[in-house]
mmCIF file of C-alpha atoms in Angstrom:
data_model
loop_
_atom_site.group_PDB
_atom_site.id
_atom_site.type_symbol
_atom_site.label_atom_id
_atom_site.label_comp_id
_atom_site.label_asym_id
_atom_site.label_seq_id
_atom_site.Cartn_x
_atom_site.Cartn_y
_atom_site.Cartn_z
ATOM 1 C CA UNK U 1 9.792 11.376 33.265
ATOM 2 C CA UNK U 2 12.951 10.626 31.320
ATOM 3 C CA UNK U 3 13.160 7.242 33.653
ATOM 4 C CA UNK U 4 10.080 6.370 32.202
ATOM 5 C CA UNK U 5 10.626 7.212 28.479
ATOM 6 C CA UNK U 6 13.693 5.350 29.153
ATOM 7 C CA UNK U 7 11.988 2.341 30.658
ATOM 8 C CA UNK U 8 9.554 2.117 27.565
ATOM 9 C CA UNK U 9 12.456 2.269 25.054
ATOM 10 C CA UNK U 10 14.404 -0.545 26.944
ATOM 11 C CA UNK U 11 10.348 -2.663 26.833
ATOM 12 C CA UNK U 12 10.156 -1.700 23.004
ATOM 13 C CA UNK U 13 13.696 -2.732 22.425
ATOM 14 C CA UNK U 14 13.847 -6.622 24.110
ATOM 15 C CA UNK U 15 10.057 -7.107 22.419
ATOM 16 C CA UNK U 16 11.267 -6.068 18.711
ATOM 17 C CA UNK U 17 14.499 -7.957 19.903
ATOM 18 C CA UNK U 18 12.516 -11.143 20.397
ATOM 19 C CA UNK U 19 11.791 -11.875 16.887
ATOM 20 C CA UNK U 20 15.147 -12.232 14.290
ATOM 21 C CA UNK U 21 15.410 -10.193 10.802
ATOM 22 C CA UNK U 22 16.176 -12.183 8.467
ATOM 23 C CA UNK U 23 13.356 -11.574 6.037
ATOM 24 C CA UNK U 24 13.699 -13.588 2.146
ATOM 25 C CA UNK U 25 14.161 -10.598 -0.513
ATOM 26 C CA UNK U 26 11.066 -8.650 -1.236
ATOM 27 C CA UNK U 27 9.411 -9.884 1.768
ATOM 28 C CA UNK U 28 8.861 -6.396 3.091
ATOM 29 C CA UNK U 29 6.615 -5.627 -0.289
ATOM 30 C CA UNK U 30 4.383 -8.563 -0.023
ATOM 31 C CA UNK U 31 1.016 -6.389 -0.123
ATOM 32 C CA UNK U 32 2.498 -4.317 -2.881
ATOM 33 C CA UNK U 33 3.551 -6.932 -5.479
ATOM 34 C CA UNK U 34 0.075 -8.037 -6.301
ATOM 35 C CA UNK U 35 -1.713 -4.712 -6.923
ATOM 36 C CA UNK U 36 -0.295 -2.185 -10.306
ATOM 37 C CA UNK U 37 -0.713 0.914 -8.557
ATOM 38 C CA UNK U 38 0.495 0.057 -5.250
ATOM 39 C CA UNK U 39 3.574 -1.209 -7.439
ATOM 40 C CA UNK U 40 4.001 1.347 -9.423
ATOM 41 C CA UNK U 41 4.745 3.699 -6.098
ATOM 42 C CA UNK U 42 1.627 4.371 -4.137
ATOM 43 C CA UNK U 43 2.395 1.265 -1.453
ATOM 44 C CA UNK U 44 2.813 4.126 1.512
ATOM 45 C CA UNK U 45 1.798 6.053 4.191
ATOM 46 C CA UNK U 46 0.965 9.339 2.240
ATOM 47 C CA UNK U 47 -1.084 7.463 -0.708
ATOM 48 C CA UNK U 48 1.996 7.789 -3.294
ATOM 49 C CA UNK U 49 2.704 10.994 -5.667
ATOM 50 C CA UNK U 50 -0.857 11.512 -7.347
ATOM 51 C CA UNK U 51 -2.883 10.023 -3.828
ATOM 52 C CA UNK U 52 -3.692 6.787 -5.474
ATOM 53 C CA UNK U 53 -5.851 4.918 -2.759
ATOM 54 C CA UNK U 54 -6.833 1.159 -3.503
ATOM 55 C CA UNK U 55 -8.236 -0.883 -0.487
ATOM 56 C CA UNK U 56 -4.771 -2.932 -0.757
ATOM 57 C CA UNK U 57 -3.734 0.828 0.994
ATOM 58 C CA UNK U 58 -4.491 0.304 4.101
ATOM 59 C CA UNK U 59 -1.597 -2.505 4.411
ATOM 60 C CA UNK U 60 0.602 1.079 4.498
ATOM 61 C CA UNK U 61 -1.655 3.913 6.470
ATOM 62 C CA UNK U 62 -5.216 2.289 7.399
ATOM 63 C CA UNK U 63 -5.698 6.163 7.325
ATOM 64 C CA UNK U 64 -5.520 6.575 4.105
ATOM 65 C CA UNK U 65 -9.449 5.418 2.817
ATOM 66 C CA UNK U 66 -10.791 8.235 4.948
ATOM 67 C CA UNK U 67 -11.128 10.635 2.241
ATOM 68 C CA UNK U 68 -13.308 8.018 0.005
ATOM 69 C CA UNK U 69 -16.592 9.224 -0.576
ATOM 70 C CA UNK U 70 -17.880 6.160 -3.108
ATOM 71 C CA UNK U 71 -18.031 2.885 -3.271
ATOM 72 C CA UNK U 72 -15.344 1.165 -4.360
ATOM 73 C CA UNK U 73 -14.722 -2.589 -5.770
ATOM 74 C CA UNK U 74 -10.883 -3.045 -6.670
ATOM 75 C CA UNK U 75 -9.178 -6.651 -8.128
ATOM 76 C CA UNK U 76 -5.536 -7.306 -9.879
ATOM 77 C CA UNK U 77 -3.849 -9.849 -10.710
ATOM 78 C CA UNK U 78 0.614 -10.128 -10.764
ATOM 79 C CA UNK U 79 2.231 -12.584 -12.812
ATOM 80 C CA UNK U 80 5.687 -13.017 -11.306
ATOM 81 C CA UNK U 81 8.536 -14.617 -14.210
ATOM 82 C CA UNK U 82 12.279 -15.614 -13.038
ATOM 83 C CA UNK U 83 14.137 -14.831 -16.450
ATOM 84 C CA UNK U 84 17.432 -15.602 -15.173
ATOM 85 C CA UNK U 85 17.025 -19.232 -13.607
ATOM 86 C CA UNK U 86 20.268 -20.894 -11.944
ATOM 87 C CA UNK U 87 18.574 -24.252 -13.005
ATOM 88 C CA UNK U 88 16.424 -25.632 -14.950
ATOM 89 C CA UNK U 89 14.465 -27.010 -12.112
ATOM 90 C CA UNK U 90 13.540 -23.508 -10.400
ATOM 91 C CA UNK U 91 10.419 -22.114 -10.678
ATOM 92 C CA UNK U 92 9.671 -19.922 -13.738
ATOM 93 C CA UNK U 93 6.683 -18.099 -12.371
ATOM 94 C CA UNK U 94 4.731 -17.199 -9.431
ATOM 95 C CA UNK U 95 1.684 -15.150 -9.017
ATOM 96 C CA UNK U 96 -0.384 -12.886 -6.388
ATOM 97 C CA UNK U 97 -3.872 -11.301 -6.581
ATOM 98 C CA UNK U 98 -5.866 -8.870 -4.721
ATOM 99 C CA UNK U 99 -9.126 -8.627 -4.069
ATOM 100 C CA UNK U 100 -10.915 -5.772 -1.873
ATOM 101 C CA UNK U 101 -13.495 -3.131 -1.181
ATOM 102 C CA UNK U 102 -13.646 0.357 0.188
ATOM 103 C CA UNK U 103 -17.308 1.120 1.894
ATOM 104 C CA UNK U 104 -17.863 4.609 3.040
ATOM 105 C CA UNK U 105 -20.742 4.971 5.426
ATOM 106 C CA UNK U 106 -21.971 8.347 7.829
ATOM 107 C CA UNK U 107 -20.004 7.835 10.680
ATOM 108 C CA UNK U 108 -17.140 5.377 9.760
ATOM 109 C CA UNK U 109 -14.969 3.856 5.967
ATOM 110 C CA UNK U 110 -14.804 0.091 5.986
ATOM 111 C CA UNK U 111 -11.953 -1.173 3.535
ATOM 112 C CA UNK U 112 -11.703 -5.084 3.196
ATOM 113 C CA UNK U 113 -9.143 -6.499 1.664
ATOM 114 C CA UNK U 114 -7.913 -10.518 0.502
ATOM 115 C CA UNK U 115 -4.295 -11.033 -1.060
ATOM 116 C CA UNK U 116 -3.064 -14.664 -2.349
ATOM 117 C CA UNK U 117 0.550 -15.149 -3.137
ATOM 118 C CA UNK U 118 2.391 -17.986 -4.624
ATOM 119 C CA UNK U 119 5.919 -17.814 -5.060
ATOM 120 C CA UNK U 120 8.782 -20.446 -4.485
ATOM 121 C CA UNK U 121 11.911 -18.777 -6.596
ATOM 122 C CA UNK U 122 15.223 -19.618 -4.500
ATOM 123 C CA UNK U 123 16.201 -16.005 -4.682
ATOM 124 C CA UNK U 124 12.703 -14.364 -4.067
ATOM 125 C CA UNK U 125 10.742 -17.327 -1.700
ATOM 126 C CA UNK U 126 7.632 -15.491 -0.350
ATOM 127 C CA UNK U 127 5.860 -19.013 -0.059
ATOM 128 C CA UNK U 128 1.973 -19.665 -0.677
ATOM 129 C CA UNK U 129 -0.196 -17.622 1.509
ATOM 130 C CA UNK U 130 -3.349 -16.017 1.773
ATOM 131 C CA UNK U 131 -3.715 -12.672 3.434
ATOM 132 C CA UNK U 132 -7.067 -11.001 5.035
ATOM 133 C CA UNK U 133 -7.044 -7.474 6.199
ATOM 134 C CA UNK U 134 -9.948 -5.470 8.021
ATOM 135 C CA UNK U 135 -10.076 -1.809 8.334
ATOM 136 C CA UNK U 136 -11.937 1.837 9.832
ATOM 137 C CA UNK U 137 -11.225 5.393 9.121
ATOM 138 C CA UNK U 138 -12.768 8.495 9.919
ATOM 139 C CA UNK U 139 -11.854 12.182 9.907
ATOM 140 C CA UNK U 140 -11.159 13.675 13.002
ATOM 141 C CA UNK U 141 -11.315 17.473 11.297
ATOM 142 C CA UNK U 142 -10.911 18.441 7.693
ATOM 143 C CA UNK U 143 -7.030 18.138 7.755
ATOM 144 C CA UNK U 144 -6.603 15.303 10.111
ATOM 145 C CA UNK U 145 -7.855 11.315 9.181
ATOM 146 C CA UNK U 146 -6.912 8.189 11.181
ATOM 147 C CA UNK U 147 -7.527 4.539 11.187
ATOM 148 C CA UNK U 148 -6.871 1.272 12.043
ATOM 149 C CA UNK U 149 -6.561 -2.573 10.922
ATOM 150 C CA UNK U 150 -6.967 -5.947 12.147
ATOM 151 C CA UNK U 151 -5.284 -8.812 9.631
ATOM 152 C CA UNK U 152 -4.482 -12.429 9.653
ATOM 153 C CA UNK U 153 -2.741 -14.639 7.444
ATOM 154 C CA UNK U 154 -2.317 -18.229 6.806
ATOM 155 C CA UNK U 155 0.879 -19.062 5.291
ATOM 156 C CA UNK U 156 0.976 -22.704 3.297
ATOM 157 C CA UNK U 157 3.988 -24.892 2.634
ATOM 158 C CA UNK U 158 5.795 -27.697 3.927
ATOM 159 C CA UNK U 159 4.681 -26.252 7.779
ATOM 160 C CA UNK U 160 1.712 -24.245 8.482
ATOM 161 C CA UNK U 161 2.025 -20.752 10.099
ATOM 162 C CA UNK U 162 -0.038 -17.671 10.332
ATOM 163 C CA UNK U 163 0.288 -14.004 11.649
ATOM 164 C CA UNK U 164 -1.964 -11.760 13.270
ATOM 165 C CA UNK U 165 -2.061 -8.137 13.999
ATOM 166 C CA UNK U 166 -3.117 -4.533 14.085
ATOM 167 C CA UNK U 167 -2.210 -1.366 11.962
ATOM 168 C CA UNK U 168 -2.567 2.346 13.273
ATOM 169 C CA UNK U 169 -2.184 5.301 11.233
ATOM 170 C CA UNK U 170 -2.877 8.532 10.749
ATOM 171 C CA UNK U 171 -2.710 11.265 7.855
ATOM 172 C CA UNK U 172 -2.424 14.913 7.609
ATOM 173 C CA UNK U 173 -3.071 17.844 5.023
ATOM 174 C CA UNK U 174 -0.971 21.089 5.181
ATOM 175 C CA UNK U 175 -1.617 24.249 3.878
ATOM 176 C CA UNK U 176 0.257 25.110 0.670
ATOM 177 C CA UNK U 177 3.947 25.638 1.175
ATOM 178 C CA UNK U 178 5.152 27.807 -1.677
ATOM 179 C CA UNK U 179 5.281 25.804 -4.568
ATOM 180 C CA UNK U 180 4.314 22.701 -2.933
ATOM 181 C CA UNK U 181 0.192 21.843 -3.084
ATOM 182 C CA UNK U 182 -1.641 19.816 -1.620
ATOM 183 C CA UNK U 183 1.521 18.759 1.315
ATOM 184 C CA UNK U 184 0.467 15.797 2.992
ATOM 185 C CA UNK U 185 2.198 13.632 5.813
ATOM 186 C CA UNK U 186 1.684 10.525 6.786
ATOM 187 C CA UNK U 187 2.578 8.485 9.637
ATOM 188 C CA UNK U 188 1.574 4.597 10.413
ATOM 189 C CA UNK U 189 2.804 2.060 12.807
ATOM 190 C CA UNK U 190 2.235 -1.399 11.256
ATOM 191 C CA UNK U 191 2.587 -5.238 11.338
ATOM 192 C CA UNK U 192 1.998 -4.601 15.382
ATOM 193 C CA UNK U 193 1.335 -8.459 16.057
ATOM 194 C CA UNK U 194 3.166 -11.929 15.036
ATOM 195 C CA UNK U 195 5.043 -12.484 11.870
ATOM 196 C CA UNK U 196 5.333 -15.291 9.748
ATOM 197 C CA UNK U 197 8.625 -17.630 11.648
ATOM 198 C CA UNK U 198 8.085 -21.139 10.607
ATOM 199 C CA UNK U 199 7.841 -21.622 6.908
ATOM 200 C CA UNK U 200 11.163 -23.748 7.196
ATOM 201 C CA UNK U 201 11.647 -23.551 2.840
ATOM 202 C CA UNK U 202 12.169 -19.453 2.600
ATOM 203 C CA UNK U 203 15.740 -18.550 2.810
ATOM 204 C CA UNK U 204 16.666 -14.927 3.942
ATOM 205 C CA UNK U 205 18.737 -12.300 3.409
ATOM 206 C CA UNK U 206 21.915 -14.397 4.467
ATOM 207 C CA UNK U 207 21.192 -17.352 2.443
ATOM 208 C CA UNK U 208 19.854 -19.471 5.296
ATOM 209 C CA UNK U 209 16.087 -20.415 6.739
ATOM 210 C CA UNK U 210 17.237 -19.235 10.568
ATOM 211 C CA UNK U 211 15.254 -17.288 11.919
ATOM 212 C CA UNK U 212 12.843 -16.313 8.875
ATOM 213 C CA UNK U 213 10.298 -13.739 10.006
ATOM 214 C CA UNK U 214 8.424 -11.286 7.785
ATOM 215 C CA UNK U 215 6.920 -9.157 7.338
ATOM 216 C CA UNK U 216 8.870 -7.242 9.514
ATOM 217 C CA UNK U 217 7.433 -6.955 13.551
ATOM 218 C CA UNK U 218 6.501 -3.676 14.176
ATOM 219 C CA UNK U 219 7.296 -1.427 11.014
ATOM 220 C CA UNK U 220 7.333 2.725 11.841
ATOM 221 C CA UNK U 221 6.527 4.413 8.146
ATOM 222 C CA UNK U 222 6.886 7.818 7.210
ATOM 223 C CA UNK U 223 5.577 9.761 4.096
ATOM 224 C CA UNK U 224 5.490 13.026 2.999
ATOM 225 C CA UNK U 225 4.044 13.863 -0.574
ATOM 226 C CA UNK U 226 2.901 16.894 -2.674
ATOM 227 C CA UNK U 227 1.692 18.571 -6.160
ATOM 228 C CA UNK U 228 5.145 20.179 -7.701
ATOM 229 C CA UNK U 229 2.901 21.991 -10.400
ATOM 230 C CA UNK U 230 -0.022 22.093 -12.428
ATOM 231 C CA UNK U 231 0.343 23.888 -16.083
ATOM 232 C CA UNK U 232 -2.840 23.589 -18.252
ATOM 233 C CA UNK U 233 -4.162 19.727 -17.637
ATOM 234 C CA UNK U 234 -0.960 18.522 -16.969
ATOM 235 C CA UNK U 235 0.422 17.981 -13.338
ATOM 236 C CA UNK U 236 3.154 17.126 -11.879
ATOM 237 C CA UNK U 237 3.528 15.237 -8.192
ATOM 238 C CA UNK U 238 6.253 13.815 -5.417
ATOM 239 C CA UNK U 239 6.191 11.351 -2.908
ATOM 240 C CA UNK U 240 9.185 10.034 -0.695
ATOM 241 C CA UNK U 241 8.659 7.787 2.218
ATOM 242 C CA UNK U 242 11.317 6.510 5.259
ATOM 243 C CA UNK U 243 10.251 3.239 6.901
ATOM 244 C CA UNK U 244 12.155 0.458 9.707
ATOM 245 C CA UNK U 245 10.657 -3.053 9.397
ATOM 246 C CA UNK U 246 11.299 -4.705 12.836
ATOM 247 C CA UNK U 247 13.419 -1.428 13.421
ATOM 248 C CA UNK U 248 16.465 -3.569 12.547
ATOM 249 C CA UNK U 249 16.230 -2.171 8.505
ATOM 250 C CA UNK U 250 15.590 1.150 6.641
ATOM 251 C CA UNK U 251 13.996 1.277 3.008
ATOM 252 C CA UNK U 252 14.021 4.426 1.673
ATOM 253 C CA UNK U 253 11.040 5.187 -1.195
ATOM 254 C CA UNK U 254 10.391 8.013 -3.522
ATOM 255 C CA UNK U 255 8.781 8.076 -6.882
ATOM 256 C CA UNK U 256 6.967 10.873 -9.154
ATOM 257 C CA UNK U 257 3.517 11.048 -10.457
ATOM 258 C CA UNK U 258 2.124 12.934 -14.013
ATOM 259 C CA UNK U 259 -1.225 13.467 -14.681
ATOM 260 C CA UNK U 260 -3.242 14.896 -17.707
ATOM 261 C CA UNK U 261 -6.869 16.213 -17.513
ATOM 262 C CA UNK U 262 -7.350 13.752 -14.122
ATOM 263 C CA UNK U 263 -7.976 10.837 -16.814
ATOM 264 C CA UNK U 264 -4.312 9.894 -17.815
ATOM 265 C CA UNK U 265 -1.676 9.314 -14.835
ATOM 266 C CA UNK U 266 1.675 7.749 -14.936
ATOM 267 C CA UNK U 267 3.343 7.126 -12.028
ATOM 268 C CA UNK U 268 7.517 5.648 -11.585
ATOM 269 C CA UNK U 269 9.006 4.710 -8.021
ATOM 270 C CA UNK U 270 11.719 2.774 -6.479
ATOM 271 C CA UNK U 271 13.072 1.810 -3.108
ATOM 272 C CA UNK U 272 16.469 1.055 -1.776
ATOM 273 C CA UNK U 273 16.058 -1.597 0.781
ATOM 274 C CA UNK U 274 20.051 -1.105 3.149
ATOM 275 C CA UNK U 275 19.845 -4.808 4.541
ATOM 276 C CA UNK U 276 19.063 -6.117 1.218
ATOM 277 C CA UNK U 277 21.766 -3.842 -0.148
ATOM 278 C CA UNK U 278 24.240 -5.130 2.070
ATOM 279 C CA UNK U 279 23.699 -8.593 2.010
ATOM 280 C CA UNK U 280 23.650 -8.657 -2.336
ATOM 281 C CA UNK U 281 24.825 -5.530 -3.883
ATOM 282 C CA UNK U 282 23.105 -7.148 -7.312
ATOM 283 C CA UNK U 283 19.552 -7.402 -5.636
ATOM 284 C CA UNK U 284 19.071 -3.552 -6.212
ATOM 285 C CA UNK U 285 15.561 -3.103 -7.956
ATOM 286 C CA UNK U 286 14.638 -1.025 -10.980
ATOM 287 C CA UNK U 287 12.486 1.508 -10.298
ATOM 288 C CA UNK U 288 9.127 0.066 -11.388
ATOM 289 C CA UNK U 289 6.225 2.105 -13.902
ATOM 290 C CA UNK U 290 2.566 2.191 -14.420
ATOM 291 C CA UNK U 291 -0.065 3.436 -16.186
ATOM 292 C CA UNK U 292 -3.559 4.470 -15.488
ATOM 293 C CA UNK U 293 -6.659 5.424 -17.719
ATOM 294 C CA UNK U 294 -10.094 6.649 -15.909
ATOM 295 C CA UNK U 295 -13.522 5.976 -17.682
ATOM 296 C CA UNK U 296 -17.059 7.191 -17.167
ATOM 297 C CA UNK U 297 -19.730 4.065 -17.505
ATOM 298 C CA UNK U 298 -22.994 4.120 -17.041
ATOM 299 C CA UNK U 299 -23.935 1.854 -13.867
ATOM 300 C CA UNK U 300 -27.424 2.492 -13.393
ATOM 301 C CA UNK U 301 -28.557 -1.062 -13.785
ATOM 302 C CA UNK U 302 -25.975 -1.935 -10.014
ATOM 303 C CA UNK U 303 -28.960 -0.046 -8.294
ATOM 304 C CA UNK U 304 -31.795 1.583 -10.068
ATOM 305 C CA UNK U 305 -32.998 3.099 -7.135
ATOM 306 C CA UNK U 306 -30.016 4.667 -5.939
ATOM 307 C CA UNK U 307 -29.284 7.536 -8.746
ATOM 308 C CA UNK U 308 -26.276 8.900 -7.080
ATOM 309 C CA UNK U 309 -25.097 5.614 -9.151
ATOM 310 C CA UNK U 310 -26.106 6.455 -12.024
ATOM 311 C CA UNK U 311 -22.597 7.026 -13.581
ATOM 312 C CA UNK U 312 -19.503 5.709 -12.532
ATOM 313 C CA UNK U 313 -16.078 5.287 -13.049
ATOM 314 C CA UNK U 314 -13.337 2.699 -13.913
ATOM 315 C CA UNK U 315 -10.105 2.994 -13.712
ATOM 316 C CA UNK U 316 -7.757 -0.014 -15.179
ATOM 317 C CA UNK U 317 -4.233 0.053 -14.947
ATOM 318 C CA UNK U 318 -0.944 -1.718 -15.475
ATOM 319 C CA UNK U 319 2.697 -2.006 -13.787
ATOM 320 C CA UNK U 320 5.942 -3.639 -14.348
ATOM 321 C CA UNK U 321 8.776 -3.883 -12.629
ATOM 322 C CA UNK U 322 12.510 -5.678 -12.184
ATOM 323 C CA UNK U 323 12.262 -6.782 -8.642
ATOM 324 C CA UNK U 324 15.990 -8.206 -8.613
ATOM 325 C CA UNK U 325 18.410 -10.821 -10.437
ATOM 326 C CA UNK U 326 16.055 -10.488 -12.800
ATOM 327 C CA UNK U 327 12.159 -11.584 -11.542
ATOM 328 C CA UNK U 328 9.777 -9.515 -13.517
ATOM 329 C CA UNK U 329 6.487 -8.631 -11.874
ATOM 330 C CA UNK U 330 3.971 -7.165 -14.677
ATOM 331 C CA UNK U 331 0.760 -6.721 -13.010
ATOM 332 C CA UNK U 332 -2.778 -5.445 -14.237
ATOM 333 C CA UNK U 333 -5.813 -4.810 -12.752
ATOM 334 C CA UNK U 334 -8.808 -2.300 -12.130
ATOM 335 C CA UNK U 335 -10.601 0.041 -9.448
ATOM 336 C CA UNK U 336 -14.360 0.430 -10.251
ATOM 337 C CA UNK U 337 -15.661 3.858 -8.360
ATOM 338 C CA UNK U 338 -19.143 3.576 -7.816
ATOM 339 C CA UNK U 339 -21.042 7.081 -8.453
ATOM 340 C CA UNK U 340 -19.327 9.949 -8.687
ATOM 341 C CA UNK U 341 -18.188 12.656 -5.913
ATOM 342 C CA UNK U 342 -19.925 14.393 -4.372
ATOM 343 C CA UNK U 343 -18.412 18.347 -5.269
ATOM 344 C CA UNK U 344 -21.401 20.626 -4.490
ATOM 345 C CA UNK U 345 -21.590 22.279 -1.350
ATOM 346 C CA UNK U 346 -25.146 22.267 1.190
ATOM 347 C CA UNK U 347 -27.292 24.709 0.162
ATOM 348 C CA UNK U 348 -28.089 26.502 3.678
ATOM 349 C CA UNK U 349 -31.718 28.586 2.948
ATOM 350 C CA UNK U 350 -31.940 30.557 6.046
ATOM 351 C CA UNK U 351 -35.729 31.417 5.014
ATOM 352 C CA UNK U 352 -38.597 31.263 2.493
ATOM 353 C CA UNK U 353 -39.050 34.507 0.395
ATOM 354 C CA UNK U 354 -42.338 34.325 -1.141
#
């Protein structure tokens, strides 16, 4: 037995060998950057401090729309400045946008999901691309939910490249552990297929374009995230998240969550990415911020014959961040939850009195 576990470590070592890390800064958060709340700290494997799920979510834990009872239509929209240009003749702005939708059905949750980003800083060089991912979740029991994505890319510069893959993941509930509520741990193996390697223009974490690949080949993530407390209509929530792109880097992630009434949240986070570290002590990023407000609309008119729509909710919200040297991502955007959930529990009539 321990020849074989052996065996399959040496396998998984040469394959993640195969491919060099030598990503271009922020590279490892480019499905985060064009979404507010996956900015703002909810881009991992647990859902973030207050469980904020978008369909840009599955990109961290395809797990993680199992819970999703409604409808839901998401789009945002990043606008990415460079205040602190070595030249005059560097870019000055960049910009991503996401697009998806989170479709629960009886047996199985669809999430779709279509990111475009266009950035050519020299410090931050993510190049043009456009990014389609396909998932399915389902509860296995009430404390256990797992899924799984397929995604391509096509990546658009001075050469063409693409990537192609699969995500698993998988997500699990505790019981409350003293003054922790609502524990939850998740666990996701992602970006299990081919990386971007040939857009030539991108320079890495050393300063050159050898051996550019992101985002990183095979990326183990690891989340854990709870309720601190709950006084009156105000809570209070944690997340913290460990994950190894290519298993040649660690970025370590944690970030708090408030809440008021369920209508209000605000939500800070920040990561410390070691390779980026080491190779510029002055890339460091701030930790970023958002803000979230939840309304109830009338949406009757989407389907007059469905009345479970008959009042919905929207939920717009806004992020900034300092990504490094001074790029400023300030991103907005807006979730639109289609009905409302469903809270009631069957009514079991075991016989007719009459």
């Amino acid at each position: 037995m321990k020849k074989q576990v052996m065996a399959l470590l040496a396998t998984f070592s040469m394959a993640v060998s195969l491919f060099a890390y030598n990503p271009p800064y922020s590279g490892e958060n480019l499905y985060q950057i064009a979404n507010p709340e996956l900015l703002a700290g909810a881009a991992n494997a647990s859902g973030g401090a207050t469980f904020t799920i978008v369909p840009g979510s599955i990109a961290f834990n395809p797990a993680l729309t199992a819970l999703e009872q409604r409808t839901v239509l998401n789009v945002s929209y990043t606008a990415l400045i460079d205040s602190n240009r070595a030249s005059a003749d560097d870019s000055a702005y960049g910009q991503a946008f996401q697009i998806g939708t989170i479709i629960p059905t009886k047996w199985l949750v669809f999430t779709g999901v279509m990111q475009g980003t266009f950035t050519n800083f020299p410090r931050m060089d993510l190049g043009n691309s456009l990014d389609f991912h396909l998932g399915a979740s389902k509860n296995v029991t009430d404390k256990l939910y797992v899924g799984l994505n397929a995604y391509t890319g096509l990546y658009l510069g001075d050469t063409f490249d693409y990537t192609v893959g699969a995500d698993f993941g998988a997500l699990y509930f505790f019981d409350d552990m003293a003054f922790l509520k609502t524990p939850r741990l998740g666990l996701a193996l992602v970006n299990l297929g081919k990386p971007l390697t040939k857009y030539t223009n991108a320079l890495g974490l050393d300063g050159t374009s050898d051996g550019v690949s992101y985002p990183g080949f095979i990326t183990p993530r690891a989340s854990f995230s709870a309720t601190l407390f709950k006084v009156q209509k105000v809570s209070c929530a944690f997340t913290s998240e460990l994950y190894f792109p290519s298993c040649q880097n660690a970025v370590c992630g944690v970030g708090l969550g408030f809440a008021y009434a369920d209508i209000v949240t605000l939500s800070v986070g920040w990561e410390a990415n070691v390779r980026e570290l080491v190779s510029n002590s002055t890339s460091i990023s701030w930790p970023s911020v958002g803000l979230g407000f939840k309304f109830a609309i009338n949406s009757s008119g989407i389907s007059k014959a469905n009345a479970d729509w008959a009042q919905s909710e929207v939920i717009p919200s806004a992020a900034w961040q300092n990504l490094h040297n001074g790029i400023q991502a300030i991103s907005a955007g807006a979730r639109l939850d289609l009905g409302m959930k469903d809270t009631t529990a069957p009514e079991i009539i075991l016989w007719d009195e009459e």
